[in-house]
Coordinates of C-alpha atoms in Angstrom, one line a residue:
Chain B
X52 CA 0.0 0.0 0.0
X53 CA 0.8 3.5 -0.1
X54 CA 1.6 4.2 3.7
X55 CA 1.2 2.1 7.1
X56 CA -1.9 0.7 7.8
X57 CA -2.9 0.3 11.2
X58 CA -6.1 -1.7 12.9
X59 CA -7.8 -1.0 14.7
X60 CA -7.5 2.9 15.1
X61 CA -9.0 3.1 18.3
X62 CA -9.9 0.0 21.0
X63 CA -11.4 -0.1 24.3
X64 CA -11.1 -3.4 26.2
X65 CA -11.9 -4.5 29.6
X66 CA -9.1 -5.0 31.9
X67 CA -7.9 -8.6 32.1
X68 CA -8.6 -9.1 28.4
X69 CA -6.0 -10.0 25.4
X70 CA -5.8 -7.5 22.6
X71 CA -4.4 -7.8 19.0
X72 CA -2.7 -4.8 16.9
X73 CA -2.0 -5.0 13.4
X74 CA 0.2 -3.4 11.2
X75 CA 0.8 -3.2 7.2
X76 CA 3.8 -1.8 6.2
X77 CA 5.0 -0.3 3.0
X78 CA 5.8 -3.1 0.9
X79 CA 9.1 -3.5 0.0
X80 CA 9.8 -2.1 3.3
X81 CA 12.2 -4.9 5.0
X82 CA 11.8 -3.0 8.6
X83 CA 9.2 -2.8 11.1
X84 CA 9.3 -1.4 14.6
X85 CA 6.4 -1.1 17.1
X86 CA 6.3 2.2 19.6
X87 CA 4.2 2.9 22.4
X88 CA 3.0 6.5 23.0
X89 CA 1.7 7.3 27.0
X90 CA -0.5 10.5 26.6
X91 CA 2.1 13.6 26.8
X92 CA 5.3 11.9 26.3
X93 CA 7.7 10.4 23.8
X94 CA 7.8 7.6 22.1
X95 CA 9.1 4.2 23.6
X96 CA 10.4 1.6 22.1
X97 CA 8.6 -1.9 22.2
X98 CA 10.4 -4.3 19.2
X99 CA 12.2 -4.1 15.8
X100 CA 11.9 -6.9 13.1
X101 CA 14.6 -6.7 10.0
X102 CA 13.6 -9.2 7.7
X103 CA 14.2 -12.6 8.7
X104 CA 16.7 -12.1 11.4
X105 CA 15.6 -12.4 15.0
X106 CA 13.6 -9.6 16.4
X107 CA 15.1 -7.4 18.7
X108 CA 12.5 -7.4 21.7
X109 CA 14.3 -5.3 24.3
X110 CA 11.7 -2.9 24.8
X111 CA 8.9 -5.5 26.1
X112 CA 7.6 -4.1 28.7
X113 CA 6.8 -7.4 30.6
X114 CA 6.3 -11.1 29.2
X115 CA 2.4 -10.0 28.4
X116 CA 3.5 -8.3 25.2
X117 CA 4.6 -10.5 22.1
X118 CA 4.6 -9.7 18.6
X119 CA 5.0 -11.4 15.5
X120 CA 5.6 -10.6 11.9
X121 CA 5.6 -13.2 8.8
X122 CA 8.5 -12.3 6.4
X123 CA 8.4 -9.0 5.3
X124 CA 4.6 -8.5 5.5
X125 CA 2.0 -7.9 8.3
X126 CA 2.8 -7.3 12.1
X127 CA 0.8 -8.0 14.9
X128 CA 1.0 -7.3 18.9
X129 CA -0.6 -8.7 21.6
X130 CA -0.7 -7.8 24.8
X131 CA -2.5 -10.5 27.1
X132 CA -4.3 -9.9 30.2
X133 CA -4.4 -6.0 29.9
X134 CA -3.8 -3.8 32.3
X135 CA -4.6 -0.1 32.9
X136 CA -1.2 1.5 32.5
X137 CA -1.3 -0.2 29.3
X138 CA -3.4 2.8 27.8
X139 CA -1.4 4.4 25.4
X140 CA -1.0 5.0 21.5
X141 CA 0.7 2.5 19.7
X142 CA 2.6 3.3 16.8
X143 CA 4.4 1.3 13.9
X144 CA 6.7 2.3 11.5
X145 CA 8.4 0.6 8.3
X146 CA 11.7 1.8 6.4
X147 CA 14.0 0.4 3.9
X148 CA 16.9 -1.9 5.7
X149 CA 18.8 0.2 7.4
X150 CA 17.0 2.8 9.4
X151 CA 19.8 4.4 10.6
X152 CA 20.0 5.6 6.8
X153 CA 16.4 6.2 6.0
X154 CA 13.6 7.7 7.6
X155 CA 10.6 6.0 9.4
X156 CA 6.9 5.7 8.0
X157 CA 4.6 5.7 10.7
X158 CA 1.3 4.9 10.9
X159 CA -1.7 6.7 12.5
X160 CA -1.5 4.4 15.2
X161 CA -4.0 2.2 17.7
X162 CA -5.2 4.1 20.4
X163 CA -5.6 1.6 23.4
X164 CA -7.8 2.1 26.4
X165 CA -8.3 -0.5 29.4
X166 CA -11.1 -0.2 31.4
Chain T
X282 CA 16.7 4.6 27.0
X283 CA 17.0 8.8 26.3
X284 CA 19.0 10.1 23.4
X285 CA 17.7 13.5 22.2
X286 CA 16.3 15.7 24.3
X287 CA 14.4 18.8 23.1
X288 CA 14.6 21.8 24.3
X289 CA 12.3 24.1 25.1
X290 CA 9.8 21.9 25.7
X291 CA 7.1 23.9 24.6
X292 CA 7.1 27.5 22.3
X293 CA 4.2 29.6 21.5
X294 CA 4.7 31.9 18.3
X295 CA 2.9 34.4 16.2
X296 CA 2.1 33.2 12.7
X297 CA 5.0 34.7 10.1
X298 CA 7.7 34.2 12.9
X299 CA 10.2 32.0 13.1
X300 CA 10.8 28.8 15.1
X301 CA 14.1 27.5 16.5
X302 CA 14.2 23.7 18.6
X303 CA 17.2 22.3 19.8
X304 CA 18.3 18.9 20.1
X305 CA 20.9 17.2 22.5
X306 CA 22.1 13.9 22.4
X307 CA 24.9 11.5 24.5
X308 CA 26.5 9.0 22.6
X309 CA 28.1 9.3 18.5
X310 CA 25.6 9.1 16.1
X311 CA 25.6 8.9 12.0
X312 CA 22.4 10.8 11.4
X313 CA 20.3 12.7 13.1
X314 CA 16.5 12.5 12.2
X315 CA 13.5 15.3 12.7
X316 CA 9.7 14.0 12.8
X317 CA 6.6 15.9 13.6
X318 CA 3.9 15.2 14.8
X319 CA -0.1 16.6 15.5
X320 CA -2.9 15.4 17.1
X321 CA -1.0 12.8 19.1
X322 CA -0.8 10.1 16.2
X323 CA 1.2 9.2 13.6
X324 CA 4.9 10.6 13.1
X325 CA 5.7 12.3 9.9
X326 CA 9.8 12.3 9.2
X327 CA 10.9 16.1 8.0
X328 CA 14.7 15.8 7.5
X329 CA 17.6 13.6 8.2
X330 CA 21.2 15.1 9.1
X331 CA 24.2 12.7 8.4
X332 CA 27.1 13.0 10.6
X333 CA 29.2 14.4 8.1
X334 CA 26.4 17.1 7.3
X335 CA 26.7 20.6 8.8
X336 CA 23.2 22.2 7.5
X337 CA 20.6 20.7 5.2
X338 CA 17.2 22.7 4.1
X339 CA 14.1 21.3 3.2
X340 CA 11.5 24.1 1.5
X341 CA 11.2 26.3 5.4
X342 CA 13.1 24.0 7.4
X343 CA 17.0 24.5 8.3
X344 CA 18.5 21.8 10.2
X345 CA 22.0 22.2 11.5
X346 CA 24.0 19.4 13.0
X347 CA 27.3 20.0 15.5
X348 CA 28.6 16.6 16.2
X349 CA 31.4 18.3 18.5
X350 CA 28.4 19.8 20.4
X351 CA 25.9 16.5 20.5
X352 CA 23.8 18.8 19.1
X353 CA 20.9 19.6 16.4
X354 CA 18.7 22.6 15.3
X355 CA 15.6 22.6 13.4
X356 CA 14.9 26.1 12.0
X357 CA 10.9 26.7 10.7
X358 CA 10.4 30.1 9.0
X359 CA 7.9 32.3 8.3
X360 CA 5.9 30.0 10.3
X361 CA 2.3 29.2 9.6
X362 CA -0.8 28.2 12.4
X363 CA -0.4 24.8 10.6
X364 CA 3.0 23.8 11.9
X365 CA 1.2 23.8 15.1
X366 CA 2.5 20.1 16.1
X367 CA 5.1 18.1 18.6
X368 CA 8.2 18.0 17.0
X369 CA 10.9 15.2 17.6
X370 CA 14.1 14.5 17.4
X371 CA 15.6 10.9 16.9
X372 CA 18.8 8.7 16.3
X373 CA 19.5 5.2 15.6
X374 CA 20.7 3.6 19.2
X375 CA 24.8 2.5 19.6
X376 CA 24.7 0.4 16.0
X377 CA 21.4 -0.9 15.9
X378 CA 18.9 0.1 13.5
X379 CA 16.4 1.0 16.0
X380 CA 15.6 5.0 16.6
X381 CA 15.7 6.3 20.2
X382 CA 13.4 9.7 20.6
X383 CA 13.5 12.4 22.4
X384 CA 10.0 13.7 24.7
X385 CA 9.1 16.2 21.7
X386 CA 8.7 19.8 21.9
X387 CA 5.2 20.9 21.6
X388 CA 4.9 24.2 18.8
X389 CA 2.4 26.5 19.0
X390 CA 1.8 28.6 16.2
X391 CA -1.2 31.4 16.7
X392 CA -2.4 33.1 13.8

Protein backbone atom coordinates (compact mmCIF):
# COMPACT_ATOMS: atom_id res chain seq x y z
CA UNK A 1 0.00 0.00 0.00
CA UNK A 2 0.79 3.51 -0.12
CA UNK A 3 1.58 4.18 3.71
CA UNK A 4 1.21 2.12 7.11
CA UNK A 5 -1.95 0.67 7.76
CA UNK A 6 -2.89 0.27 11.17
CA UNK A 7 -6.15 -1.69 12.86
CA UNK A 8 -7.81 -0.96 14.69
CA UNK A 9 -7.49 2.88 15.06
CA UNK A 10 -9.03 3.08 18.28
CA UNK A 11 -9.94 0.02 20.96
CA UNK A 12 -11.44 -0.06 24.33
CA UNK A 13 -11.14 -3.41 26.21
CA UNK A 14 -11.93 -4.51 29.60
CA UNK A 15 -9.11 -4.96 31.91
CA UNK A 16 -7.88 -8.60 32.08
CA UNK A 17 -8.55 -9.10 28.41
CA UNK A 18 -6.05 -9.95 25.36
CA UNK A 19 -5.79 -7.54 22.58
CA UNK A 20 -4.42 -7.79 19.02
CA UNK A 21 -2.65 -4.80 16.87
CA UNK A 22 -1.95 -4.98 13.44
CA UNK A 23 0.23 -3.41 11.20
CA UNK A 24 0.81 -3.20 7.18
CA UNK A 25 3.75 -1.79 6.18
CA UNK A 26 5.04 -0.35 3.00
CA UNK A 27 5.75 -3.11 0.93
CA UNK A 28 9.12 -3.50 0.02
CA UNK A 29 9.78 -2.11 3.33
CA UNK A 30 12.17 -4.92 5.03
CA UNK A 31 11.78 -2.99 8.55
CA UNK A 32 9.23 -2.84 11.11
CA UNK A 33 9.29 -1.43 14.61
CA UNK A 34 6.35 -1.05 17.10
CA UNK A 35 6.31 2.20 19.60
CA UNK A 36 4.19 2.91 22.41
CA UNK A 37 3.01 6.52 23.00
CA UNK A 38 1.72 7.30 26.96
CA UNK A 39 -0.50 10.45 26.60
CA UNK A 40 2.11 13.58 26.82
CA UNK A 41 5.34 11.85 26.32
CA UNK A 42 7.68 10.37 23.80
CA UNK A 43 7.75 7.56 22.14
CA UNK A 44 9.06 4.18 23.58
CA UNK A 45 10.36 1.56 22.12
CA UNK A 46 8.56 -1.87 22.18
CA UNK A 47 10.43 -4.26 19.23
CA UNK A 48 12.17 -4.10 15.76
CA UNK A 49 11.92 -6.94 13.13
CA UNK A 50 14.57 -6.66 9.96
CA UNK A 51 13.58 -9.24 7.66
CA UNK A 52 14.16 -12.64 8.67
CA UNK A 53 16.65 -12.13 11.36
CA UNK A 54 15.61 -12.39 15.03
CA UNK A 55 13.56 -9.59 16.39
CA UNK A 56 15.09 -7.37 18.68
CA UNK A 57 12.54 -7.42 21.68
CA UNK A 58 14.30 -5.34 24.34
CA UNK A 59 11.69 -2.88 24.80
CA UNK A 60 8.86 -5.53 26.12
CA UNK A 61 7.60 -4.08 28.72
CA UNK A 62 6.76 -7.43 30.59
CA UNK A 63 6.32 -11.06 29.20
CA UNK A 64 2.43 -9.97 28.35
CA UNK A 65 3.49 -8.34 25.19
CA UNK A 66 4.61 -10.46 22.10
CA UNK A 67 4.59 -9.72 18.57
CA UNK A 68 4.96 -11.43 15.49
CA UNK A 69 5.60 -10.58 11.94
CA UNK A 70 5.64 -13.17 8.85
CA UNK A 71 8.53 -12.32 6.36
CA UNK A 72 8.37 -9.00 5.34
CA UNK A 73 4.57 -8.50 5.54
CA UNK A 74 2.05 -7.89 8.35
CA UNK A 75 2.78 -7.31 12.14
CA UNK A 76 0.84 -8.00 14.88
CA UNK A 77 1.03 -7.31 18.93
CA UNK A 78 -0.62 -8.71 21.60
CA UNK A 79 -0.73 -7.83 24.81
CA UNK A 80 -2.50 -10.54 27.14
CA UNK A 81 -4.31 -9.88 30.23
CA UNK A 82 -4.42 -5.99 29.88
CA UNK A 83 -3.84 -3.77 32.26
CA UNK A 84 -4.58 -0.13 32.92
CA UNK A 85 -1.21 1.47 32.52
CA UNK A 86 -1.34 -0.19 29.27
CA UNK A 87 -3.41 2.82 27.83
CA UNK A 88 -1.41 4.38 25.38
CA UNK A 89 -1.01 4.96 21.47
CA UNK A 90 0.70 2.51 19.69
CA UNK A 91 2.58 3.32 16.83
CA UNK A 92 4.42 1.34 13.88
CA UNK A 93 6.70 2.31 11.45
CA UNK A 94 8.38 0.56 8.31
CA UNK A 95 11.73 1.80 6.41
CA UNK A 96 14.04 0.41 3.92
CA UNK A 97 16.89 -1.86 5.69
CA UNK A 98 18.77 0.21 7.40
CA UNK A 99 17.02 2.79 9.40
CA UNK A 100 19.84 4.39 10.57
CA UNK A 101 20.02 5.61 6.76
CA UNK A 102 16.45 6.19 6.03
CA UNK A 103 13.59 7.68 7.62
CA UNK A 104 10.61 5.99 9.40
CA UNK A 105 6.93 5.65 8.03
CA UNK A 106 4.59 5.75 10.71
CA UNK A 107 1.27 4.86 10.86
CA UNK A 108 -1.74 6.68 12.46
CA UNK A 109 -1.49 4.41 15.20
CA UNK A 110 -4.04 2.21 17.70
CA UNK A 111 -5.17 4.11 20.38
CA UNK A 112 -5.56 1.60 23.38
CA UNK A 113 -7.78 2.14 26.38
CA UNK A 114 -8.28 -0.50 29.37
CA UNK A 115 -11.15 -0.19 31.42
CA UNK B 1 16.71 4.63 27.05
CA UNK B 2 16.97 8.83 26.33
CA UNK B 3 19.05 10.05 23.37
CA UNK B 4 17.75 13.49 22.16
CA UNK B 5 16.29 15.67 24.33
CA UNK B 6 14.40 18.78 23.05
CA UNK B 7 14.61 21.80 24.28
CA UNK B 8 12.33 24.05 25.12
CA UNK B 9 9.80 21.85 25.72
CA UNK B 10 7.07 23.93 24.61
CA UNK B 11 7.15 27.50 22.29
CA UNK B 12 4.17 29.61 21.51
CA UNK B 13 4.69 31.89 18.33
CA UNK B 14 2.90 34.45 16.16
CA UNK B 15 2.12 33.15 12.65
CA UNK B 16 5.00 34.74 10.09
CA UNK B 17 7.74 34.19 12.89
CA UNK B 18 10.21 32.00 13.11
CA UNK B 19 10.78 28.80 15.06
CA UNK B 20 14.14 27.51 16.52
CA UNK B 21 14.18 23.66 18.55
CA UNK B 22 17.25 22.28 19.82
CA UNK B 23 18.30 18.92 20.07
CA UNK B 24 20.89 17.23 22.48
CA UNK B 25 22.11 13.87 22.40
CA UNK B 26 24.90 11.52 24.54
CA UNK B 27 26.52 8.98 22.57
CA UNK B 28 28.15 9.26 18.47
CA UNK B 29 25.56 9.14 16.08
CA UNK B 30 25.58 8.87 11.97
CA UNK B 31 22.41 10.76 11.43
CA UNK B 32 20.26 12.65 13.07
CA UNK B 33 16.47 12.48 12.25
CA UNK B 34 13.48 15.31 12.65
CA UNK B 35 9.65 13.96 12.77
CA UNK B 36 6.57 15.93 13.59
CA UNK B 37 3.91 15.19 14.80
CA UNK B 38 -0.07 16.63 15.53
CA UNK B 39 -2.88 15.38 17.13
CA UNK B 40 -1.04 12.76 19.11
CA UNK B 41 -0.84 10.08 16.20
CA UNK B 42 1.19 9.21 13.60
CA UNK B 43 4.88 10.63 13.11
CA UNK B 44 5.73 12.34 9.91
CA UNK B 45 9.78 12.32 9.21
CA UNK B 46 10.88 16.09 8.02
CA UNK B 47 14.66 15.80 7.53
CA UNK B 48 17.62 13.61 8.23
CA UNK B 49 21.22 15.12 9.06
CA UNK B 50 24.20 12.65 8.44
CA UNK B 51 27.09 13.00 10.63
CA UNK B 52 29.20 14.41 8.08
CA UNK B 53 26.41 17.06 7.26
CA UNK B 54 26.67 20.65 8.84
CA UNK B 55 23.22 22.16 7.52
CA UNK B 56 20.55 20.67 5.23
CA UNK B 57 17.23 22.68 4.12
CA UNK B 58 14.07 21.34 3.23
CA UNK B 59 11.48 24.05 1.54
CA UNK B 60 11.15 26.34 5.36
CA UNK B 61 13.13 24.00 7.38
CA UNK B 62 16.98 24.48 8.27
CA UNK B 63 18.46 21.76 10.22
CA UNK B 64 21.96 22.20 11.52
CA UNK B 65 23.95 19.40 13.04
CA UNK B 66 27.35 19.99 15.53
CA UNK B 67 28.62 16.57 16.23
CA UNK B 68 31.43 18.29 18.48
CA UNK B 69 28.38 19.80 20.37
CA UNK B 70 25.89 16.54 20.47
CA UNK B 71 23.85 18.81 19.14
CA UNK B 72 20.91 19.65 16.44
CA UNK B 73 18.70 22.63 15.25
CA UNK B 74 15.61 22.59 13.38
CA UNK B 75 14.85 26.14 12.01
CA UNK B 76 10.90 26.71 10.66
CA UNK B 77 10.39 30.13 8.97
CA UNK B 78 7.85 32.27 8.25
CA UNK B 79 5.91 30.02 10.29
CA UNK B 80 2.26 29.24 9.63
CA UNK B 81 -0.77 28.23 12.40
CA UNK B 82 -0.38 24.78 10.64
CA UNK B 83 3.03 23.76 11.87
CA UNK B 84 1.24 23.83 15.06
CA UNK B 85 2.52 20.15 16.14
CA UNK B 86 5.14 18.10 18.57
CA UNK B 87 8.24 18.02 17.02
CA UNK B 88 10.93 15.16 17.60
CA UNK B 89 14.05 14.48 17.41
CA UNK B 90 15.63 10.89 16.90
CA UNK B 91 18.83 8.71 16.31
CA UNK B 92 19.47 5.23 15.63
CA UNK B 93 20.73 3.58 19.18
CA UNK B 94 24.79 2.54 19.58
CA UNK B 95 24.71 0.43 16.05
CA UNK B 96 21.39 -0.94 15.87
CA UNK B 97 18.90 0.09 13.49
CA UNK B 98 16.43 0.99 15.96
CA UNK B 99 15.57 4.99 16.58
CA UNK B 100 15.66 6.32 20.17
CA UNK B 101 13.35 9.75 20.56
CA UNK B 102 13.51 12.43 22.42
CA UNK B 103 9.98 13.66 24.66
CA UNK B 104 9.06 16.25 21.69
CA UNK B 105 8.66 19.75 21.94
CA UNK B 106 5.21 20.90 21.60
CA UNK B 107 4.86 24.23 18.77
CA UNK B 108 2.40 26.52 18.95
CA UNK B 109 1.82 28.58 16.24
CA UNK B 110 -1.19 31.36 16.74
CA UNK B 111 -2.36 33.06 13.80
Amino acid sequence: GAGVSQSPSNKVTEKGKDVELRCDPISGHTALYWYRQRLGQGLEFLIYFQGNSAPDKSGLPSDRFSAERTGESVSTLTIQRTQQEDSAVYLCASSLAGSGNYGYTFGSGTRLTVV
Amino acid sequence: SQQGEEDPQALSIQEGENATMNCSYKTSINNLQWYRQNSGRGLVHLILIRSNEREKHSGRLRVTLDTSKKSSSLLITASRAADTASYFCATPQGGSEKLVFGKGMKLTVNP
